[in-house]
Amino acid sequence: MLSSKSPKAVLFDIGGVCVLSPMEAIAAYENKHTIPRDWINYAISKSAPNGYWQRLERGEIEMNQEFFKGFNADLRNEQLWREYHTGFRNSKKKLKDVANPTQLGDHVSLKAEAANTRPTDQDRGSQGPAGTDNNHPPSKEPSSPRPSLSKLAKNTTIGDPVSIESDEVAESSSNISSSINGQSALSSSPSPPEAVLRLNSPPPLPEIDGESLFWSMMDHSRKSDPYIFPALLRLRKMPPKERPILAALSNTVIFPPNHPYNRLSDSKESDPRSQFDIFIASAEVGMRKPNPDIYKLALGKLDKLDKERGGSGITAEDCLFLDDIGENLKTARDLGMRTIKVVLGKTWRAVKELEQATGLEMMDEKTRRSKL
C-alpha cells in the first residue's frame, strides 16, 4: 500500500511502461524460431556488466555492425548455454524477475532463486521500503526438500515469468536415473554413463540473428502502452502547480544519425520524450539502471527544478517510480523512493495505483468500468 503522502515527482521508465515491452517481441522470436523460452533474456542478463547490450546502453559503443557482431556472440555463449540448460534440467533453480530489454534498452535482469524458497514481496514489486510487509509475515512452515515446481510457478506474476521444467519431466528424469542405477533398464538401453551424459548434455546452441532480433524489439516498442501513456498525457495537460513533476528515467540506446527511431514516435504528441519535464537517458549520461548513481542524478535534477519553481526541494521520499523490472525498483526503494511495479499484460493496474498515490484521475470512464 502506497503512502498517503502525494508524491512531488513521478518517474517513469519508458520500455515496458510508457511503450509496449520488447519482451513480447523476444517471446515471439523465440516461439517462431523454436528457441527455448527465456534463453535470450538469460544470455543478455548474464553478459552483464560488460556485454554488448549493456555497453550500448551506456553509450560506450556505437550501433553498428561491430555491435551486432558482439551481440550475436553474447547470444551464442556456450558456457552460458550450458549453465542455462543444466539449471533447467536438474530443476534446482528457477528463473524469476526477468526484466525486459526494452525499446530503449531496459536492462535484462535475471535472478536465480533456489526452488525451495518463496517469491518475496520485493520480487512482486511491492510498494514502500524494501524488506517489510506487516500484513504478510514470513512463513514458518518447514521447507520441503523438493517442493512442487508447478506450485511455485503459480506464485509469480506475468511480468516475472518462471521458466522451469514441469514436475513430470523432473520425475521422469529421476525415474530414468533410478532405473539405470538399479540395473533394471531394458537390455537395449545405453550403458549408465552414456545415458546419464545424454540427460545432462545441452542440445546444440540455437541459431539467433541478433540484428533481426534487435530491430524486431525496437519496432514493437514504437507502440504506446494503451493505459499508462494516456495517463501520462492526462498528467501532462494539468497545470504544473496541480501535478507532480514528470520525469523519465530510462536505459536507452543511441541510434545512428538521422535514423527515424531517434524519435520515440512519428508525432510530437505521441512521442513519450516530449511529455516529461526531465528526461534522463542512460546512453546520454554514461550510466544505466540499476546503478544507484543514475537515480541520484535524477534526484538532483528534480530537486533543482522544484526549487526553480518555488518549491522547497525534492528528496527520494518525495518520489514515486514506475518500472517493470524488479532490480530497478529495488534500487529505487533502497534510496527511499516509493515504487509501482508495472506488470506485463496488466499495465492498467499500475495506473490505478498511480491514481491512488496522487489522488488524480487518469483513466477515462470506459476504461475504468472495464477494469473494475
C-alpha positions as a Python dict, from the first residue, in 0.01 Angstrom:
ca = {
    (1, 'M'): (0, 0, 0),
    (2, 'L'): (138, 336, -103),
    (3, 'S'): (186, 617, 144),
    (4, 'S'): (-98, 869, 172),
    (5, 'K'): (152, 1147, 104),
    (6, 'S'): (116, 1263, -255),
    (7, 'P'): (446, 1245, -447),
    (8, 'K'): (608, 1566, -564),
    (9, 'A'): (767, 1385, -858),
    (10, 'V'): (676, 1076, -1061),
    (11, 'L'): (949, 898, -1255),
    (12, 'F'): (859, 666, -1543),
    (13, 'D'): (1058, 401, -1717),
    (14, 'I'): (991, 400, -2093),
    (15, 'G'): (1006, 49, -2242),
    (16, 'G'): (753, -184, -2083),
    (17, 'V'): (588, 114, -1911),
    (18, 'C'): (508, 407, -2144),
    (19, 'V'): (551, 193, -2455),
    (20, 'L'): (500, -177, -2520),
    (21, 'S'): (753, -419, -2382),
    (22, 'P'): (1008, -566, -2623),
    (23, 'M'): (985, -877, -2409),
    (24, 'E'): (681, -961, -2619),
    (25, 'A'): (895, -935, -2932),
    (26, 'I'): (1157, -1162, -2774),
    (27, 'A'): (891, -1420, -2686),
    (28, 'A'): (755, -1408, -3041),
    (29, 'Y'): (1106, -1453, -3184),
    (30, 'E'): (1176, -1749, -2957),
    (31, 'N'): (847, -1910, -3048),
    (32, 'K'): (892, -1855, -3421),
    (33, 'H'): (1242, -1999, -3425),
    (34, 'T'): (1184, -2277, -3168),
    (35, 'I'): (1429, -2127, -2920),
    (36, 'P'): (1394, -2237, -2556),
    (37, 'R'): (1188, -1992, -2357),
    (38, 'D'): (1385, -1716, -2182),
    (39, 'W'): (1720, -1816, -2331),
    (40, 'I'): (1759, -1475, -2494),
    (41, 'N'): (1683, -1292, -2169),
    (42, 'Y'): (1919, -1521, -1983),
    (43, 'A'): (2205, -1469, -2228),
    (44, 'I'): (2175, -1090, -2225),
    (45, 'S'): (2140, -1073, -1848),
    (46, 'K'): (2435, -1297, -1776),
    (47, 'S'): (2654, -1096, -2015),
    (48, 'A'): (2638, -802, -1771),
    (49, 'P'): (2802, -576, -1681),
    (50, 'N'): (3011, -556, -1996),
    (51, 'G'): (2804, -738, -2255),
    (52, 'Y'): (2742, -561, -2583),
    (53, 'W'): (2384, -476, -2483),
    (54, 'Q'): (2493, -311, -2160),
    (55, 'R'): (2777, -121, -2329),
    (56, 'L'): (2538, 11, -2593),
    (57, 'E'): (2303, 136, -2322),
    (58, 'R'): (2586, 323, -2152),
    (59, 'G'): (2677, 491, -2480),
    (60, 'E'): (3021, 328, -2483),
    (61, 'I'): (2986, 179, -2831),
    (62, 'E'): (2802, 280, -3146),
    (63, 'M'): (2513, 93, -3301),
    (64, 'N'): (2693, -53, -3599),
    (65, 'Q'): (2799, -390, -3737),
    (66, 'E'): (3061, -427, -3464),
    (67, 'F'): (2782, -406, -3207),
    (68, 'F'): (2564, -659, -3385),
    (69, 'K'): (2858, -897, -3422),
    (70, 'G'): (2931, -873, -3050),
    (71, 'F'): (2560, -902, -2962),
    (72, 'N'): (2543, -1222, -3167),
    (73, 'A'): (2843, -1356, -2978),
    (74, 'D'): (2674, -1286, -2643),
    (75, 'L'): (2369, -1480, -2762),
    (76, 'R'): (2587, -1777, -2859),
    (77, 'N'): (2795, -1804, -2543),
    (78, 'E'): (2848, -2178, -2497),
    (79, 'Q'): (2928, -2156, -2127),
    (80, 'L'): (2608, -1962, -2055),
    (81, 'W'): (2412, -2209, -2269),
    (82, 'R'): (2541, -2499, -2060),
    (83, 'E'): (2455, -2316, -1737),
    (84, 'Y'): (2108, -2230, -1865),
    (85, 'H'): (2037, -2582, -1982),
    (86, 'T'): (2177, -2754, -1675),
    (87, 'G'): (1992, -2519, -1439),
    (88, 'F'): (1663, -2602, -1608),
    (89, 'R'): (1722, -2976, -1649),
    (90, 'N'): (1803, -3051, -1288),
    (91, 'S'): (1514, -2833, -1168),
    (92, 'K'): (1716, -2696, -878),
    (93, 'K'): (1677, -2336, -986),
    (94, 'K'): (1405, -2125, -1137),
    (95, 'L'): (1426, -1804, -1332),
    (96, 'K'): (1239, -1510, -1194),
    (97, 'D'): (1207, -1130, -1234),
    (98, 'V'): (1316, -1148, -1597),
    (99, 'A'): (1336, -781, -1691),
    (100, 'N'): (1269, -656, -2027),
    (101, 'P'): (1534, -543, -2259),
    (102, 'T'): (1304, -264, -2357),
    (103, 'Q'): (1263, -33, -2652),
    (104, 'L'): (1524, 197, -2507),
    (105, 'G'): (1731, -89, -2382),
    (106, 'D'): (1595, -164, -2037),
    (107, 'H'): (1841, -399, -1872),
    (108, 'V'): (1762, -768, -1895),
    (109, 'S'): (1772, -855, -1528),
    (110, 'L'): (1773, -1218, -1427),
    (111, 'K'): (1782, -1351, -1076),
    (112, 'A'): (1803, -1722, -998),
    (113, 'E'): (1643, -1835, -679),
    (114, 'A'): (1657, -2177, -512),
    (115, 'A'): (1343, -2375, -580),
    (116, 'N'): (1269, -2422, -210),
    (117, 'T'): (1212, -2051, -148),
    (118, 'R'): (903, -1844, -196),
    (119, 'P'): (870, -1525, -403),
    (120, 'T'): (922, -1220, -183),
    (121, 'D'): (717, -901, -186),
    (122, 'Q'): (1009, -723, -349),
    (123, 'D'): (1009, -980, -628),
    (124, 'R'): (644, -897, -691),
    (125, 'G'): (720, -524, -694),
    (126, 'S'): (560, -439, -360),
    (127, 'Q'): (533, -78, -255),
    (128, 'G'): (721, 109, 14),
    (129, 'P'): (1064, 41, 164),
    (130, 'A'): (1220, -291, 82),
    (131, 'G'): (1211, -587, 314),
    (132, 'T'): (896, -527, 524),
    (133, 'D'): (532, -628, 495),
    (134, 'N'): (337, -629, 818),
    (135, 'N'): (33, -781, 653),
    (136, 'H'): (220, -1088, 533),
    (137, 'P'): (478, -1209, 788),
    (138, 'P'): (735, -1466, 680),
    (139, 'S'): (605, -1820, 667),
    (140, 'K'): (710, -2052, 946),
    (141, 'E'): (622, -2365, 757),
    (142, 'P'): (911, -2607, 715),
    (143, 'S'): (1052, -2613, 366),
    (144, 'S'): (1024, -2927, 161),
    (145, 'P'): (1344, -3069, 12),
    (146, 'R'): (1173, -3090, -327),
    (147, 'P'): (868, -2859, -348),
    (148, 'S'): (627, -2870, -639),
    (149, 'L'): (772, -2650, -910),
    (150, 'S'): (434, -2601, -1070),
    (151, 'K'): (300, -2457, -743),
    (152, 'L'): (598, -2223, -719),
    (153, 'A'): (534, -2101, -1071),
    (154, 'K'): (178, -2003, -977),
    (155, 'N'): (317, -1756, -722),
    (156, 'T'): (484, -1542, -986),
    (157, 'T'): (335, -1255, -1180),
    (158, 'I'): (301, -1232, -1556),
    (159, 'G'): (579, -976, -1558),
    (160, 'D'): (814, -1221, -1386),
    (161, 'P'): (795, -1540, -1592),
    (162, 'V'): (932, -1857, -1444),
    (163, 'S'): (1087, -2095, -1691),
    (164, 'I'): (1123, -2436, -1538),
    (165, 'E'): (1062, -2790, -1644),
    (166, 'S'): (745, -2948, -1521),
    (167, 'D'): (735, -3176, -1219),
    (168, 'E'): (652, -3458, -1456),
    (169, 'V'): (970, -3404, -1658),
    (170, 'A'): (1182, -3386, -1344),
    (171, 'E'): (1014, -3700, -1209),
    (172, 'S'): (1070, -3875, -1540),
    (173, 'S'): (1440, -3788, -1532),
    (174, 'S'): (1462, -3912, -1174),
    (175, 'N'): (1295, -4241, -1267),
    (176, 'I'): (1534, -4295, -1556),
    (177, 'S'): (1835, -4237, -1333),
    (178, 'S'): (1694, -4472, -1068),
    (179, 'S'): (1631, -4737, -1326),
    (180, 'I'): (1987, -4712, -1452),
    (181, 'N'): (2142, -4714, -1107),
    (182, 'G'): (1926, -5012, -1012),
    (183, 'Q'): (2036, -5205, -1321),
    (184, 'S'): (1671, -5251, -1422),
    (185, 'A'): (1691, -5072, -1755),
    (186, 'L'): (1599, -5259, -2071),
    (187, 'S'): (1879, -5454, -2230),
    (188, 'S'): (1861, -5231, -2537),
    (189, 'S'): (1917, -4917, -2324),
    (190, 'P'): (2257, -4749, -2339),
    (191, 'S'): (2511, -4806, -2066),
    (192, 'P'): (2468, -4596, -1748),
    (193, 'P'): (2745, -4344, -1816),
    (194, 'E'): (2618, -4274, -2167),
    (195, 'A'): (2256, -4235, -2052),
    (196, 'V'): (2347, -4001, -1769),
    (197, 'L'): (2561, -3795, -2004),
    (198, 'R'): (2276, -3766, -2252),
    (199, 'L'): (2040, -3642, -1978),
    (200, 'N'): (2276, -3365, -1870),
    (201, 'S'): (2427, -3259, -2203),
    (202, 'P'): (2273, -2949, -2361),
    (203, 'P'): (2144, -2959, -2717),
    (204, 'P'): (2321, -2754, -2984),
    (205, 'L'): (2315, -2378, -2938),
    (206, 'P'): (2017, -2223, -3120),
    (207, 'E'): (2085, -2002, -3420),
    (208, 'I'): (1989, -1641, -3347),
    (209, 'D'): (2013, -1344, -3583),
    (210, 'G'): (2093, -1073, -3330),
    (211, 'E'): (2038, -787, -3573),
    (212, 'S'): (1696, -914, -3680),
    (213, 'L'): (1600, -974, -3317),
    (214, 'F'): (1717, -627, -3215),
    (215, 'W'): (1510, -447, -3477),
    (216, 'S'): (1200, -654, -3405),
    (217, 'M'): (1231, -539, -3042),
    (218, 'M'): (1271, -177, -3147),
    (219, 'D'): (978, -198, -3388),
    (220, 'H'): (746, -348, -3128),
    (221, 'S'): (831, -82, -2875),
    (222, 'R'): (733, 202, -3104),
    (223, 'K'): (374, 147, -2988),
    (224, 'S'): (242, 332, -2685),
    (225, 'D'): (104, 140, -2390),
    (226, 'P'): (-277, 166, -2406),
    (227, 'Y'): (-315, 254, -2036),
    (228, 'I'): (-4, 420, -1899),
    (229, 'F'): (68, 652, -2189),
    (230, 'P'): (-284, 807, -2188),
    (231, 'A'): (-245, 853, -1811),
    (232, 'L'): (84, 1033, -1873),
    (233, 'L'): (-87, 1261, -2129),
    (234, 'R'): (-358, 1350, -1878),
    (235, 'L'): (-98, 1438, -1617),
    (236, 'R'): (98, 1646, -1866),
    (237, 'K'): (-207, 1855, -1957),
    (238, 'M'): (-262, 1960, -1596),
    (239, 'P'): (-116, 2294, -1479),
    (240, 'P'): (234, 2237, -1332),
    (241, 'K'): (120, 2352, -985),
    (242, 'E'): (-158, 2092, -981),
    (243, 'R'): (51, 1789, -1071),
    (244, 'P'): (382, 1630, -974),
    (245, 'I'): (697, 1690, -1174),
    (246, 'L'): (713, 1429, -1451),
    (247, 'A'): (1047, 1263, -1522),
    (248, 'A'): (1168, 974, -1734),
    (249, 'L'): (1448, 751, -1611),
    (250, 'S'): (1524, 502, -1884),
    (251, 'N'): (1803, 279, -2009),
    (252, 'T'): (1846, 389, -2367),
    (253, 'V'): (2038, 338, -2688),
    (254, 'I'): (2154, 594, -2940),
    (255, 'F'): (2051, 525, -3297),
    (256, 'P'): (2273, 626, -3590),
    (257, 'P'): (2250, 992, -3702),
    (258, 'N'): (1932, 1077, -3892),
    (259, 'H'): (1776, 742, -3806),
    (260, 'P'): (1394, 781, -3774),
    (261, 'Y'): (1397, 597, -3442),
    (262, 'N'): (1586, 882, -3279),
    (263, 'R'): (1232, 996, -3201),
    (264, 'L'): (1020, 757, -2997),
    (265, 'S'): (722, 830, -3218),
    (266, 'D'): (640, 988, -3552),
    (267, 'S'): (436, 1271, -3397),
    (268, 'K'): (527, 1504, -3113),
    (269, 'E'): (208, 1438, -2917),
    (270, 'S'): (259, 1062, -2923),
    (271, 'D'): (631, 1089, -2852),
    (272, 'P'): (686, 1000, -2483),
    (273, 'R'): (1003, 1210, -2466),
    (274, 'S'): (804, 1530, -2520),
    (275, 'Q'): (573, 1459, -2224),
    (276, 'F'): (832, 1494, -1947),
    (277, 'D'): (975, 1785, -1755),
    (278, 'I'): (1301, 1591, -1722),
    (279, 'F'): (1427, 1308, -1941),
    (280, 'I'): (1730, 1106, -1831),
    (281, 'A'): (1864, 859, -2086),
    (282, 'S'): (2134, 613, -1987),
    (283, 'A'): (2324, 630, -2316),
    (284, 'E'): (2349, 1009, -2282),
    (285, 'V'): (2477, 1013, -1923),
    (286, 'G'): (2701, 704, -1932),
    (287, 'M'): (2517, 518, -1655),
    (288, 'R'): (2231, 272, -1654),
    (289, 'K'): (1981, 129, -1410),
    (290, 'P'): (2014, -28, -1160),
    (291, 'N'): (2330, 175, -1083),
    (292, 'P'): (2231, 400, -788),
    (293, 'D'): (2426, 690, -939),
    (294, 'I'): (2176, 740, -1221),
    (295, 'Y'): (1894, 763, -967),
    (296, 'K'): (2093, 1019, -768),
    (297, 'L'): (2146, 1218, -1088),
    (298, 'A'): (1770, 1218, -1141),
    (299, 'L'): (1709, 1331, -784),
    (300, 'G'): (1949, 1620, -827),
    (301, 'K'): (1771, 1739, -1141),
    (302, 'L'): (1429, 1706, -978),
    (303, 'D'): (1541, 1898, -670),
    (304, 'K'): (1681, 2179, -882),
    (305, 'L'): (1366, 2210, -1094),
    (306, 'D'): (1137, 2211, -792),
    (307, 'K'): (1335, 2491, -630),
    (308, 'E'): (1329, 2689, -957),
    (309, 'R'): (950, 2664, -946),
    (310, 'G'): (942, 2800, -593),
    (311, 'G'): (931, 2468, -410),
    (312, 'S'): (1130, 2355, -109),
    (313, 'G'): (1319, 2089, -300),
    (314, 'I'): (1279, 1715, -358),
    (315, 'T'): (1424, 1415, -180),
    (316, 'A'): (1392, 1045, -261),
    (317, 'E'): (1096, 1018, -21),
    (318, 'D'): (908, 1267, -239),
    (319, 'C'): (936, 1046, -549),
    (320, 'L'): (729, 767, -698),
    (321, 'F'): (898, 542, -955),
    (322, 'L'): (728, 314, -1212),
    (323, 'D'): (929, 34, -1371),
    (324, 'D'): (872, -319, -1496),
    (325, 'I'): (1198, -460, -1361),
    (326, 'G'): (1232, -574, -1003),
    (327, 'E'): (1603, -498, -980),
    (328, 'N'): (1547, -139, -1090),
    (329, 'L'): (1265, -97, -838),
    (330, 'K'): (1479, -239, -559),
    (331, 'T'): (1747, 26, -610),
    (332, 'A'): (1479, 296, -601),
    (333, 'R'): (1338, 160, -275),
    (334, 'D'): (1684, 131, -123),
    (335, 'L'): (1727, 503, -188),
    (336, 'G'): (1393, 583, -24),
    (337, 'M'): (1160, 614, -323),
    (338, 'R'): (816, 463, -340),
    (339, 'T'): (759, 228, -632),
    (340, 'I'): (495, 76, -856),
    (341, 'K'): (566, -249, -1035),
    (342, 'V'): (431, -245, -1391),
    (343, 'V'): (326, -598, -1484),
    (344, 'L'): (333, -717, -1844),
    (345, 'G'): (-22, -753, -1972),
    (346, 'K'): (-170, -576, -1668),
    (347, 'T'): (-39, -222, -1701),
    (348, 'W'): (-382, -78, -1614),
    (349, 'R'): (-321, -189, -1256),
    (350, 'A'): (-23, 46, -1238),
    (351, 'V'): (-248, 333, -1347),
    (352, 'K'): (-493, 256, -1066),
    (353, 'E'): (-208, 254, -815),
    (354, 'L'): (-80, 581, -957),
    (355, 'E'): (-425, 734, -914),
    (356, 'Q'): (-434, 619, -552),
    (357, 'A'): (-90, 765, -486),
    (358, 'T'): (-156, 1105, -642),
    (359, 'G'): (-530, 1148, -582),
    (360, 'L'): (-565, 1235, -952),
    (361, 'E'): (-790, 1065, -1208),
    (362, 'M'): (-606, 931, -1512),
    (363, 'M'): (-846, 675, -1663),
    (364, 'D'): (-1143, 758, -1882),
    (365, 'E'): (-1477, 621, -1767),
    (366, 'K'): (-1494, 350, -2033),
    (367, 'T'): (-1157, 209, -1931),
    (368, 'R'): (-1237, 240, -1563),
    (369, 'R'): (-1564, 48, -1596),
    (370, 'S'): (-1397, -229, -1793),
    (371, 'K'): (-1126, -275, -1531),
    (372, 'L'): (-1332, -260, -1213),
}
